mmCIF file of C-alpha atoms in Angstrom:
data_model
loop_
_atom_site.group_PDB
_atom_site.id
_atom_site.type_symbol
_atom_site.label_atom_id
_atom_site.label_comp_id
_atom_site.label_asym_id
_atom_site.label_seq_id
_atom_site.Cartn_x
_atom_site.Cartn_y
_atom_site.Cartn_z
ATOM 1 C CA MET A 1 -0.836 -120.441 -139.855
ATOM 2 C CA THR A 2 2.488 -119.507 -138.378
ATOM 3 C CA PRO A 3 3.182 -119.856 -134.666
ATOM 4 C CA GLU A 4 3.808 -116.083 -134.560
ATOM 5 C CA ALA A 5 0.319 -115.400 -135.941
ATOM 6 C CA ASN A 6 -1.288 -117.630 -133.331
ATOM 7 C CA LYS A 7 0.778 -115.985 -130.584
ATOM 8 C CA ARG A 8 -0.298 -112.513 -131.709
ATOM 9 C CA ILE A 9 -3.980 -113.541 -131.753
ATOM 10 C CA PHE A 10 -3.633 -115.139 -128.304
ATOM 11 C CA LEU A 11 -1.812 -112.111 -126.855
ATOM 12 C CA ILE A 12 -4.411 -109.630 -128.119
ATOM 13 C CA ALA A 13 -7.263 -111.842 -126.912
ATOM 14 C CA THR A 14 -5.639 -112.158 -123.481
ATOM 15 C CA VAL A 15 -5.132 -108.399 -123.120
ATOM 16 C CA ILE A 16 -8.759 -107.714 -124.099
ATOM 17 C CA LEU A 17 -10.048 -110.431 -121.766
ATOM 18 C CA ILE A 18 -8.058 -109.100 -118.800
ATOM 19 C CA LEU A 19 -9.055 -105.485 -119.491
ATOM 20 C CA ASP A 20 -12.696 -106.485 -119.909
ATOM 21 C CA GLN A 21 -12.890 -108.560 -116.739
ATOM 22 C CA LEU A 22 -10.925 -106.016 -114.704
ATOM 23 C CA THR A 23 -13.208 -103.130 -115.686
ATOM 24 C CA LYS A 24 -16.332 -105.210 -115.038
ATOM 25 C CA GLU A 25 -15.015 -106.259 -111.625
ATOM 26 C CA ILE A 26 -14.437 -102.603 -110.719
ATOM 27 C CA VAL A 27 -18.027 -101.815 -111.728
ATOM 28 C CA VAL A 28 -19.453 -104.761 -109.776
ATOM 29 C CA ARG A 29 -17.505 -103.752 -106.655
ATOM 30 C CA THR A 30 -18.160 -100.003 -106.812
ATOM 31 C CA LEU A 31 -21.717 -99.658 -108.178
ATOM 32 C CA ARG A 32 -24.754 -101.500 -106.908
ATOM 33 C CA TYR A 33 -26.690 -103.393 -109.602
ATOM 34 C CA GLY A 34 -28.805 -100.850 -111.479
ATOM 35 C CA GLY A 35 -26.683 -98.008 -110.102
ATOM 36 C CA GLU A 36 -25.330 -95.091 -112.104
ATOM 37 C CA ARG A 37 -22.599 -92.479 -111.739
ATOM 38 C CA VAL A 38 -22.791 -89.359 -113.919
ATOM 39 C CA MET A 39 -19.398 -88.506 -115.396
ATOM 40 C CA ILE A 40 -20.411 -85.801 -117.902
ATOM 41 C CA GLU A 41 -23.865 -84.324 -117.294
ATOM 42 C CA ASP A 42 -26.345 -85.034 -120.115
ATOM 43 C CA PHE A 43 -23.758 -87.088 -122.042
ATOM 44 C CA PHE A 44 -21.967 -89.946 -120.231
ATOM 45 C CA ARG A 45 -22.540 -92.182 -117.207
ATOM 46 C CA PHE A 46 -20.963 -95.276 -115.754
ATOM 47 C CA VAL A 47 -23.764 -97.715 -115.010
ATOM 48 C CA HIS A 48 -24.064 -101.221 -113.628
ATOM 49 C CA TRP A 49 -26.624 -102.875 -115.855
ATOM 50 C CA GLY A 50 -27.095 -106.494 -116.844
ATOM 51 C CA ASN A 51 -27.915 -107.725 -120.341
ATOM 52 C CA THR A 52 -29.392 -111.210 -120.755
ATOM 53 C CA GLY A 53 -29.663 -110.635 -124.492
ATOM 54 C CA ALA A 54 -27.256 -109.925 -127.336
ATOM 55 C CA ALA A 55 -26.296 -106.535 -128.769
ATOM 56 C CA TRP A 56 -28.886 -103.815 -128.033
ATOM 57 C CA SER A 57 -30.625 -106.380 -125.765
ATOM 58 C CA LEU A 58 -31.866 -108.351 -128.763
ATOM 59 C CA PHE A 59 -33.104 -111.819 -127.732
ATOM 60 C CA ARG A 60 -33.447 -110.628 -124.125
ATOM 61 C CA ASP A 61 -33.787 -113.331 -121.457
ATOM 62 C CA ASN A 62 -32.017 -115.938 -123.600
ATOM 63 C CA ASN A 63 -28.787 -116.035 -121.618
ATOM 64 C CA VAL A 64 -28.237 -119.813 -121.892
ATOM 65 C CA ALA A 65 -28.949 -119.941 -125.625
ATOM 66 C CA LEU A 66 -26.653 -116.957 -126.238
ATOM 67 C CA LEU A 67 -23.973 -118.583 -124.079
ATOM 68 C CA ILE A 68 -24.089 -121.675 -126.303
ATOM 69 C CA VAL A 69 -24.062 -119.572 -129.484
ATOM 70 C CA ALA A 70 -21.035 -117.621 -128.215
ATOM 71 C CA ILE A 71 -19.102 -120.778 -127.364
ATOM 72 C CA VAL A 72 -19.890 -122.264 -130.788
ATOM 73 C CA ALA A 73 -18.825 -118.966 -132.423
ATOM 74 C CA VAL A 74 -15.446 -119.031 -130.653
ATOM 75 C CA VAL A 75 -14.834 -122.648 -131.682
ATOM 76 C CA VAL A 76 -15.868 -122.032 -135.309
ATOM 77 C CA LEU A 77 -13.784 -118.834 -135.524
ATOM 78 C CA PHE A 78 -10.801 -120.669 -134.098
ATOM 79 C CA LEU A 79 -11.105 -123.625 -136.454
ATOM 80 C CA LEU A 80 -11.697 -121.438 -139.508
ATOM 81 C CA ARG A 81 -9.390 -118.553 -138.572
ATOM 82 C CA ARG A 82 -7.276 -118.968 -141.713
ATOM 83 C CA HIS A 83 -10.388 -118.028 -143.734
ATOM 84 C CA PHE A 84 -10.638 -114.769 -141.798
ATOM 85 C CA GLY A 85 -7.264 -113.333 -142.733
ATOM 86 C CA ALA A 86 -5.313 -114.797 -139.826
ATOM 87 C CA GLU A 87 -2.164 -114.740 -141.952
ATOM 88 C CA THR A 88 -2.239 -110.917 -141.969
ATOM 89 C CA ARG A 89 -1.578 -108.583 -139.047
ATOM 90 C CA LEU A 90 -4.945 -106.915 -139.541
ATOM 91 C CA GLY A 91 -6.665 -110.298 -139.435
ATOM 92 C CA GLN A 92 -4.728 -111.300 -136.330
ATOM 93 C CA ILE A 93 -5.725 -108.100 -134.566
ATOM 94 C CA ALA A 94 -9.370 -108.562 -135.594
ATOM 95 C CA LEU A 95 -9.484 -112.175 -134.438
ATOM 96 C CA GLY A 96 -7.700 -111.377 -131.172
ATOM 97 C CA LEU A 97 -10.196 -108.614 -130.414
ATOM 98 C CA MET A 98 -13.137 -110.873 -131.240
ATOM 99 C CA PHE A 99 -11.844 -113.876 -129.247
ATOM 100 C CA GLY A 100 -11.091 -111.738 -126.196
ATOM 101 C CA GLY A 101 -14.453 -109.978 -126.376
ATOM 102 C CA ILE A 102 -16.547 -113.075 -126.918
ATOM 103 C CA ILE A 103 -14.792 -114.977 -124.134
ATOM 104 C CA GLY A 104 -15.172 -111.990 -121.789
ATOM 105 C CA ASN A 105 -18.928 -111.950 -122.314
ATOM 106 C CA VAL A 106 -19.098 -115.761 -122.021
ATOM 107 C CA ILE A 107 -17.456 -115.508 -118.592
ATOM 108 C CA ASP A 108 -20.080 -112.931 -117.549
ATOM 109 C CA ARG A 109 -22.950 -115.112 -118.734
ATOM 110 C CA MET A 110 -21.615 -118.041 -116.699
ATOM 111 C CA ARG A 111 -20.639 -115.990 -113.643
ATOM 112 C CA HIS A 112 -23.479 -113.442 -113.407
ATOM 113 C CA ASP A 113 -26.236 -114.940 -115.614
ATOM 114 C CA HIS A 114 -25.988 -111.777 -117.715
ATOM 115 C CA VAL A 115 -23.369 -109.606 -119.378
ATOM 116 C CA VAL A 116 -22.222 -106.653 -117.264
ATOM 117 C CA ASP A 117 -22.613 -103.413 -119.227
ATOM 118 C CA PHE A 118 -21.282 -100.155 -117.810
ATOM 119 C CA ILE A 119 -20.515 -97.571 -120.507
ATOM 120 C CA TYR A 120 -23.554 -95.428 -121.320
ATOM 121 C CA PHE A 121 -23.715 -92.395 -123.631
ATOM 122 C CA TYR A 122 -26.909 -90.338 -123.754
ATOM 123 C CA VAL A 123 -28.366 -86.909 -124.422
ATOM 124 C CA GLN A 124 -31.132 -85.114 -122.577
ATOM 125 C CA ARG A 125 -33.802 -83.651 -124.860
ATOM 126 C CA HIS A 126 -35.450 -80.313 -124.141
ATOM 127 C CA SER A 127 -38.610 -82.228 -123.221
ATOM 128 C CA GLY A 128 -36.636 -83.924 -120.448
ATOM 129 C CA LYS A 129 -36.696 -87.276 -122.194
ATOM 130 C CA GLU A 130 -33.349 -89.067 -122.367
ATOM 131 C CA ILE A 131 -32.083 -90.685 -125.565
ATOM 132 C CA GLY A 132 -29.193 -93.078 -125.104
ATOM 133 C CA PHE A 133 -27.000 -95.490 -126.977
ATOM 134 C CA PRO A 134 -27.345 -98.971 -125.454
ATOM 135 C CA ALA A 135 -24.916 -99.544 -122.597
ATOM 136 C CA PHE A 136 -21.883 -101.626 -123.490
ATOM 137 C CA ASN A 137 -18.521 -102.816 -122.170
ATOM 138 C CA VAL A 138 -14.922 -103.422 -123.257
ATOM 139 C CA ALA A 139 -15.778 -106.854 -124.694
ATOM 140 C CA ASP A 140 -18.588 -105.430 -126.827
ATOM 141 C CA SER A 141 -16.258 -102.727 -128.148
ATOM 142 C CA ALA A 142 -13.560 -105.277 -128.990
ATOM 143 C CA ILE A 143 -16.037 -107.488 -130.847
ATOM 144 C CA CYS A 144 -17.391 -104.552 -132.880
ATOM 145 C CA VAL A 145 -13.929 -103.252 -133.765
ATOM 146 C CA GLY A 146 -12.809 -106.801 -134.663
ATOM 147 C CA VAL A 147 -15.776 -107.306 -136.977
ATOM 148 C CA GLY A 148 -15.151 -103.893 -138.547
ATOM 149 C CA LEU A 149 -11.517 -104.793 -139.180
ATOM 150 C CA LEU A 150 -12.595 -108.051 -140.831
ATOM 151 C CA PHE A 151 -14.843 -106.037 -143.170
ATOM 152 C CA ILE A 152 -11.915 -103.776 -144.052
ATOM 153 C CA LEU A 153 -9.719 -106.826 -144.616
ATOM 154 C CA SER A 154 -12.326 -108.421 -146.893
ATOM 155 C CA TRP A 155 -12.559 -105.226 -148.945
ATOM 156 C CA GLN A 156 -8.764 -105.141 -149.255
ATOM 157 C CA VAL A 157 -8.696 -108.767 -150.420
ATOM 158 C CA GLU A 158 -11.463 -108.130 -152.967
ATOM 159 C CA SER A 159 -9.702 -104.999 -154.216
ATOM 160 C CA ASP A 160 -6.381 -106.842 -154.573
ATOM 161 C CA ALA A 161 -8.101 -109.713 -156.402
ATOM 162 C CA ALA A 162 -9.803 -107.296 -158.800
ATOM 163 C CA LYS A 163 -6.477 -105.584 -159.553
ATOM 164 C CA SER A 164 -4.853 -108.906 -160.429
ATOM 165 C CA LEU A 165 -7.517 -109.845 -163.003
ATOM 166 C CA PRO A 166 -6.549 -109.267 -166.611
ATOM 167 C CA SER A 167 -8.427 -106.407 -168.231
ATOM 168 C CA ASP A 168 -10.808 -107.163 -171.079
ATOM 169 C CA PRO A 169 -9.774 -105.856 -174.474
ATOM 170 C CA VAL A 170 -12.154 -103.237 -175.817
ATOM 171 C CA GLU A 171 -13.834 -104.352 -179.023
ATOM 172 C CA SER A 172 -14.055 -101.805 -181.853
#
């Protein structure tokens, strides 16, 4: 790992962490807990919801356990970052996004006893029933994009490895 790679990961993580915490602080100060502000009718609202679970509220009410898992994940990712493409720019971006996002949600779990979610997309059905994508935040987005980039990186590595293998001669 070069010092430049580590700096790039740290810089991206710091930017994500600041953006995440800043946006959550704005939500906490401007919307009461459980409050909502419609931005685009029948499509998008800012909300102030808490999530004591993981993505899509899986493992709800396990804030402490998920806090421990997140801290372990950050440590393991950091120690094994060279196995996740940290020598490439794409890997550095992915790891920076993931570190910043995970740490942002860790701070929420310690500070609020839940993760602050505030971005909510939904549609109103003709029956009046609302269907929505689970609320999320900047940290959640960064983690998802980071994981997606790691998948792309792994496919690139596999494709490059396959191209470098000698081809088998065809038997007649």
